[in-house]
PDB file of C-alpha atoms in Angstrom:
ATOM      1  CA  UNK A 201       0.050   0.293  -0.007  1.00  0.00           C
ATOM      2  CA  UNK A 202       1.362   3.335  -1.011  1.00  0.00           C
ATOM      3  CA  UNK A 203       1.761   5.823   1.890  1.00  0.00           C
ATOM      4  CA  UNK A 204       0.410   9.260   0.784  1.00  0.00           C
ATOM      5  CA  UNK A 205       2.429  12.471   0.876  1.00  0.00           C
ATOM      6  CA  UNK A 206       2.279  15.005   4.347  1.00  0.00           C
ATOM      7  CA  UNK A 207       2.725  18.018   1.322  1.00  0.00           C
ATOM      8  CA  UNK A 208      -0.210  17.403  -0.016  1.00  0.00           C
ATOM      9  CA  UNK A 209      -3.781  17.945   0.420  1.00  0.00           C
ATOM     10  CA  UNK A 210      -5.926  14.906   0.915  1.00  0.00           C
ATOM     11  CA  UNK A 211      -9.305  13.343  -0.853  1.00  0.00           C
ATOM     12  CA  UNK A 212     -10.877  13.000   3.110  1.00  0.00           C
ATOM     13  CA  UNK A 213      -8.850  16.911   3.681  1.00  0.00           C
ATOM     14  CA  UNK A 214     -10.475  18.722   1.041  1.00  0.00           C
ATOM     15  CA  UNK A 215     -13.410  17.157   1.349  1.00  0.00           C
ATOM     16  CA  UNK A 216     -14.037  17.802   5.150  1.00  0.00           C
ATOM     17  CA  UNK A 217     -12.434  21.180   4.261  1.00  0.00           C
ATOM     18  CA  UNK A 218     -15.378  21.884   1.398  1.00  0.00           C
ATOM     19  CA  UNK A 219     -18.046  20.442   3.138  1.00  0.00           C
ATOM     20  CA  UNK A 220     -17.037  22.751   6.675  1.00  0.00           C
ATOM     21  CA  UNK A 221     -17.182  25.919   3.932  1.00  0.00           C
ATOM     22  CA  UNK A 222     -20.821  24.388   3.061  1.00  0.00           C
ATOM     23  CA  UNK A 223     -21.411  24.343   6.770  1.00  0.00           C
ATOM     24  CA  UNK A 224     -20.634  27.762   7.753  1.00  0.00           C
ATOM     25  CA  UNK A 225     -22.424  28.959   4.569  1.00  0.00           C
ATOM     26  CA  UNK A 226     -25.841  27.287   5.955  1.00  0.00           C
ATOM     27  CA  UNK A 227     -25.516  28.182   9.180  1.00  0.00           C
ATOM     28  CA  UNK A 228     -24.899  32.267   7.960  1.00  0.00           C
ATOM     29  CA  UNK A 229     -27.263  31.691   5.759  1.00  0.00           C
ATOM     30  CA  UNK A 230     -29.740  30.126   8.109  1.00  0.00           C
ATOM     31  CA  UNK A 231     -29.155  33.000  10.715  1.00  0.00           C
ATOM     32  CA  UNK A 232     -29.993  35.770   8.128  1.00  0.00           C
ATOM     33  CA  UNK A 233     -33.152  34.341   7.485  1.00  0.00           C
ATOM     34  CA  UNK A 234     -34.067  34.175  10.953  1.00  0.00           C
ATOM     35  CA  UNK A 235     -33.107  37.407  11.947  1.00  0.00           C
ATOM     36  CA  UNK A 236     -35.379  38.519   8.384  1.00  0.00           C
ATOM     37  CA  UNK A 237     -32.719  39.893   6.889  1.00  0.00           C
ATOM     38  CA  UNK A 238     -32.356  37.280   3.475  1.00  0.00           C
ATOM     39  CA  UNK A 239     -35.506  35.392   1.888  1.00  0.00           C
ATOM     40  CA  UNK A 240     -35.565  31.459   1.634  1.00  0.00           C
ATOM     41  CA  UNK A 241     -35.628  32.704  -2.535  1.00  0.00           C
ATOM     42  CA  UNK A 242     -32.094  34.636  -2.421  1.00  0.00           C
ATOM     43  CA  UNK A 243     -30.171  32.612  -0.524  1.00  0.00           C
ATOM     44  CA  UNK A 244     -31.778  28.863  -1.470  1.00  0.00           C
ATOM     45  CA  UNK A 245     -30.168  29.028  -5.370  1.00  0.00           C
ATOM     46  CA  UNK A 246     -26.990  31.148  -3.656  1.00  0.00           C
ATOM     47  CA  UNK A 247     -26.341  28.184  -1.647  1.00  0.00           C
ATOM     48  CA  UNK A 248     -26.746  25.341  -4.329  1.00  0.00           C
ATOM     49  CA  UNK A 249     -24.263  27.810  -6.396  1.00  0.00           C
ATOM     50  CA  UNK A 250     -22.186  27.564  -4.155  1.00  0.00           C
ATOM     51  CA  UNK A 251     -21.951  23.317  -3.446  1.00  0.00           C
ATOM     52  CA  UNK A 252     -21.859  22.997  -6.631  1.00  0.00           C
ATOM     53  CA  UNK A 253     -18.893  25.420  -7.276  1.00  0.00           C
ATOM     54  CA  UNK A 254     -17.520  23.393  -4.416  1.00  0.00           C
ATOM     55  CA  UNK A 255     -18.627  20.367  -6.268  1.00  0.00           C
ATOM     56  CA  UNK A 256     -16.883  20.954  -9.032  1.00  0.00           C
ATOM     57  CA  UNK A 257     -13.123  21.457  -7.480  1.00  0.00           C
ATOM     58  CA  UNK A 258     -13.894  17.727  -5.926  1.00  0.00           C
ATOM     59  CA  UNK A 259     -15.189  16.297  -8.897  1.00  0.00           C
ATOM     60  CA  UNK A 260     -12.610  17.046 -11.148  1.00  0.00           C
ATOM     61  CA  UNK A 261      -9.768  15.997  -7.730  1.00  0.00           C
ATOM     62  CA  UNK A 262     -11.956  12.762  -7.852  1.00  0.00           C
ATOM     63  CA  UNK A 263     -12.997  11.799 -11.132  1.00  0.00           C
ATOM     64  CA  UNK A 264     -12.459  14.121 -13.899  1.00  0.00           C
ATOM     65  CA  UNK A 265      -8.943  14.122 -13.304  1.00  0.00           C
ATOM     66  CA  UNK A 266      -8.413  10.381 -14.514  1.00  0.00           C
ATOM     67  CA  UNK A 267      -9.225  11.412 -17.850  1.00  0.00           C
ATOM     68  CA  UNK A 268      -7.343  14.102 -18.955  1.00  0.00           C
ATOM     69  CA  UNK A 269      -4.057  13.628 -17.151  1.00  0.00           C
ATOM     70  CA  UNK A 270      -1.445  11.676 -18.799  1.00  0.00           C
ATOM     71  CA  UNK A 271       0.661   9.463 -16.780  1.00  0.00           C
ATOM     72  CA  UNK A 272       2.967  11.612 -14.750  1.00  0.00           C
ATOM     73  CA  UNK A 273       1.283  13.712 -14.254  1.00  0.00           C
ATOM     74  CA  UNK A 274       0.046  16.260 -11.372  1.00  0.00           C
ATOM     75  CA  UNK A 275      -1.363  19.332 -12.783  1.00  0.00           C
ATOM     76  CA  UNK A 276      -5.302  19.427 -12.138  1.00  0.00           C
ATOM     77  CA  UNK A 277      -7.253  21.704 -14.432  1.00  0.00           C
ATOM     78  CA  UNK A 278      -8.652  23.918 -11.422  1.00  0.00           C
ATOM     79  CA  UNK A 279      -5.513  24.151  -9.727  1.00  0.00           C
ATOM     80  CA  UNK A 280      -3.936  25.624 -12.856  1.00  0.00           C
ATOM     81  CA  UNK A 281      -2.395  29.638 -13.114  1.00  0.00           C
ATOM     82  CA  UNK A 282      -4.200  29.483 -16.717  1.00  0.00           C
ATOM     83  CA  UNK A 283      -7.632  28.575 -14.356  1.00  0.00           C
ATOM     84  CA  UNK A 284      -7.043  30.823 -11.428  1.00  0.00           C
ATOM     85  CA  UNK A 285      -6.047  33.990 -13.781  1.00  0.00           C
ATOM     86  CA  UNK A 286      -9.352  33.344 -16.181  1.00  0.00           C
ATOM     87  CA  UNK A 287     -11.639  32.844 -12.994  1.00  0.00           C
ATOM     88  CA  UNK A 288     -10.962  36.670 -11.643  1.00  0.00           C
ATOM     89  CA  UNK A 289     -12.686  38.256 -15.086  1.00  0.00           C
ATOM     90  CA  UNK A 290     -15.351  35.625 -15.287  1.00  0.00           C
ATOM     91  CA  UNK A 291     -16.247  36.254 -11.700  1.00  0.00           C
ATOM     92  CA  UNK A 292     -16.387  39.993 -12.664  1.00  0.00           C
ATOM     93  CA  UNK A 293     -18.830  39.195 -15.748  1.00  0.00           C
ATOM     94  CA  UNK A 294     -21.132  36.526 -13.482  1.00  0.00           C
ATOM     95  CA  UNK A 295     -21.155  39.097 -10.554  1.00  0.00           C
ATOM     96  CA  UNK A 296     -22.152  41.875 -13.181  1.00  0.00           C
ATOM     97  CA  UNK A 297     -23.890  41.048 -16.073  1.00  0.00           C
ATOM     98  CA  UNK A 298     -25.384  37.168 -15.443  1.00  0.00           C
ATOM     99  CA  UNK A 299     -28.282  38.155 -12.793  1.00  0.00           C
ATOM    100  CA  UNK A 300     -27.692  34.339 -12.083  1.00  0.00           C
ATOM    101  CA  UNK A 301     -27.498  33.963  -8.031  1.00  0.00           C
ATOM    102  CA  UNK A 302     -26.235  29.852  -8.947  1.00  0.00           C
ATOM    103  CA  UNK A 303     -24.182  31.679 -11.352  1.00  0.00           C
ATOM    104  CA  UNK A 304     -22.986  33.996  -8.314  1.00  0.00           C
ATOM    105  CA  UNK A 305     -23.009  31.224  -5.486  1.00  0.00           C
ATOM    106  CA  UNK A 306     -20.782  29.112  -7.909  1.00  0.00           C
ATOM    107  CA  UNK A 307     -17.834  31.495  -8.463  1.00  0.00           C
ATOM    108  CA  UNK A 308     -18.140  31.923  -4.522  1.00  0.00           C
ATOM    109  CA  UNK A 309     -17.425  27.501  -3.922  1.00  0.00           C
ATOM    110  CA  UNK A 310     -14.886  27.996  -6.348  1.00  0.00           C
ATOM    111  CA  UNK A 311     -12.920  31.213  -5.430  1.00  0.00           C
ATOM    112  CA  UNK A 312     -13.559  30.329  -2.009  1.00  0.00           C
ATOM    113  CA  UNK A 313     -12.458  26.308  -2.240  1.00  0.00           C
ATOM    114  CA  UNK A 314      -9.770  27.399  -3.997  1.00  0.00           C
ATOM    115  CA  UNK A 315      -8.385  29.687  -1.382  1.00  0.00           C
ATOM    116  CA  UNK A 316      -9.080  26.966   1.842  1.00  0.00           C
ATOM    117  CA  UNK A 317      -6.873  24.952  -0.610  1.00  0.00           C
ATOM    118  CA  UNK A 318      -3.863  27.152  -0.453  1.00  0.00           C
ATOM    119  CA  UNK A 319      -4.772  28.510   2.876  1.00  0.00           C
ATOM    120  CA  UNK A 320      -3.745  24.094   3.832  1.00  0.00           C
ATOM    121  CA  UNK A 321      -0.431  25.072   1.784  1.00  0.00           C
ATOM    122  CA  UNK A 322       0.697  28.385   2.589  1.00  0.00           C
ATOM    123  CA  UNK A 323       3.974  26.819   4.730  1.00  0.00           C
ATOM    124  CA  UNK A 324       4.804  24.351   2.482  1.00  0.00           C
ATOM    125  CA  UNK A 325       6.482  25.843  -0.732  1.00  0.00           C
ATOM    126  CA  UNK A 326       7.028  22.722  -2.453  1.00  0.00           C
ATOM    127  CA  UNK A 327       3.230  21.282  -2.130  1.00  0.00           C
ATOM    128  CA  UNK A 328       1.906  25.360  -2.739  1.00  0.00           C
ATOM    129  CA  UNK A 329       3.928  25.399  -6.256  1.00  0.00           C
ATOM    130  CA  UNK A 330       3.293  21.886  -7.067  1.00  0.00           C
ATOM    131  CA  UNK A 331      -0.459  21.968  -6.609  1.00  0.00           C
ATOM    132  CA  UNK A 332      -1.140  25.407  -8.165  1.00  0.00           C
ATOM    133  CA  UNK A 333       2.148  26.292  -9.980  1.00  0.00           C
ATOM    134  CA  UNK A 334       3.290  23.448 -11.388  1.00  0.00           C
ATOM    135  CA  UNK A 335       3.703  25.051 -15.267  1.00  0.00           C
ATOM    136  CA  UNK A 336       5.560  28.190 -14.168  1.00  0.00           C
ATOM    137  CA  UNK A 337       9.488  27.492 -13.579  1.00  0.00           C
ATOM    138  CA  UNK A 338      10.689  29.835 -10.842  1.00  0.00           C
ATOM    139  CA  UNK A 339      11.148  28.513  -6.864  1.00  0.00           C
ATOM    140  CA  UNK A 340       8.541  30.662  -5.229  1.00  0.00           C
ATOM    141  CA  UNK A 341       9.996  31.598  -1.415  1.00  0.00           C
ATOM    142  CA  UNK A 342       7.342  31.392   1.647  1.00  0.00           C
ATOM    143  CA  UNK A 343       6.687  35.694   1.629  1.00  0.00           C
ATOM    144  CA  UNK A 344       6.009  34.806  -2.501  1.00  0.00           C
ATOM    145  CA  UNK A 345       3.382  32.974  -2.039  1.00  0.00           C
ATOM    146  CA  UNK A 346       2.435  34.650   1.211  1.00  0.00           C
ATOM    147  CA  UNK A 347       1.314  37.109  -1.269  1.00  0.00           C
ATOM    148  CA  UNK A 348      -0.290  35.311  -3.638  1.00  0.00           C
ATOM    149  CA  UNK A 349      -2.651  34.066  -1.054  1.00  0.00           C
ATOM    150  CA  UNK A 350      -3.148  37.464   0.240  1.00  0.00           C
ATOM    151  CA  UNK A 351      -4.351  38.351  -3.327  1.00  0.00           C
ATOM    152  CA  UNK A 352      -6.685  35.278  -3.427  1.00  0.00           C
ATOM    153  CA  UNK A 353      -8.539  36.693  -0.515  1.00  0.00           C
ATOM    154  CA  UNK A 354      -8.313  39.921  -1.292  1.00  0.00           C
ATOM    155  CA  UNK A 355     -10.622  38.812  -4.411  1.00  0.00           C
ATOM    156  CA  UNK A 356     -12.761  36.633  -1.958  1.00  0.00           C
ATOM    157  CA  UNK A 357     -13.531  39.856  -0.437  1.00  0.00           C
ATOM    158  CA  UNK A 358     -14.261  41.878  -3.033  1.00  0.00           C
ATOM    159  CA  UNK A 359     -16.437  38.942  -4.713  1.00  0.00           C
ATOM    160  CA  UNK A 360     -18.328  38.985  -1.251  1.00  0.00           C
ATOM    161  CA  UNK A 361     -19.180  42.535  -0.699  1.00  0.00           C
ATOM    162  CA  UNK A 362     -20.190  42.912  -4.254  1.00  0.00           C
ATOM    163  CA  UNK A 363     -22.609  39.869  -3.886  1.00  0.00           C
ATOM    164  CA  UNK A 364     -24.098  40.854  -0.107  1.00  0.00           C
ATOM    165  CA  UNK A 365     -24.022  44.255  -0.284  1.00  0.00           C
TER     166      UNK A 365
END
């Protein structure tokens, strides 16, 4: 039996983290409903979108990657530099032009899920680079990784401000 390295995120750890994220958002939605600050018609599609966004990351890691990864490759499409960079303008488009609460939730789910994974690997520069920056040939310092994570957190905060204000 192969032993997994501690420098990567296990499937169980990813699922646990994403379930925790859904639980937190569900709790916040429940509080908003109880205090009459939101309606079920607003929170239900947003919650479905968040779950779908997180689900995309999970399905890619557990199932889809086996169809597109060649032997020896480990880079997931949803964790590639191109995907991360395209996610920002895509989120802006969905938030400003689509009017879809499910789409907005999906962008939040993708962003929060990816940022949670980044935060889990923040103290492991090599694992972080393998997970998110595999095709960029540069040795990353802890300071550079903190800056990348800071930028990701800022994007998540701005997205939340846009959706919830």
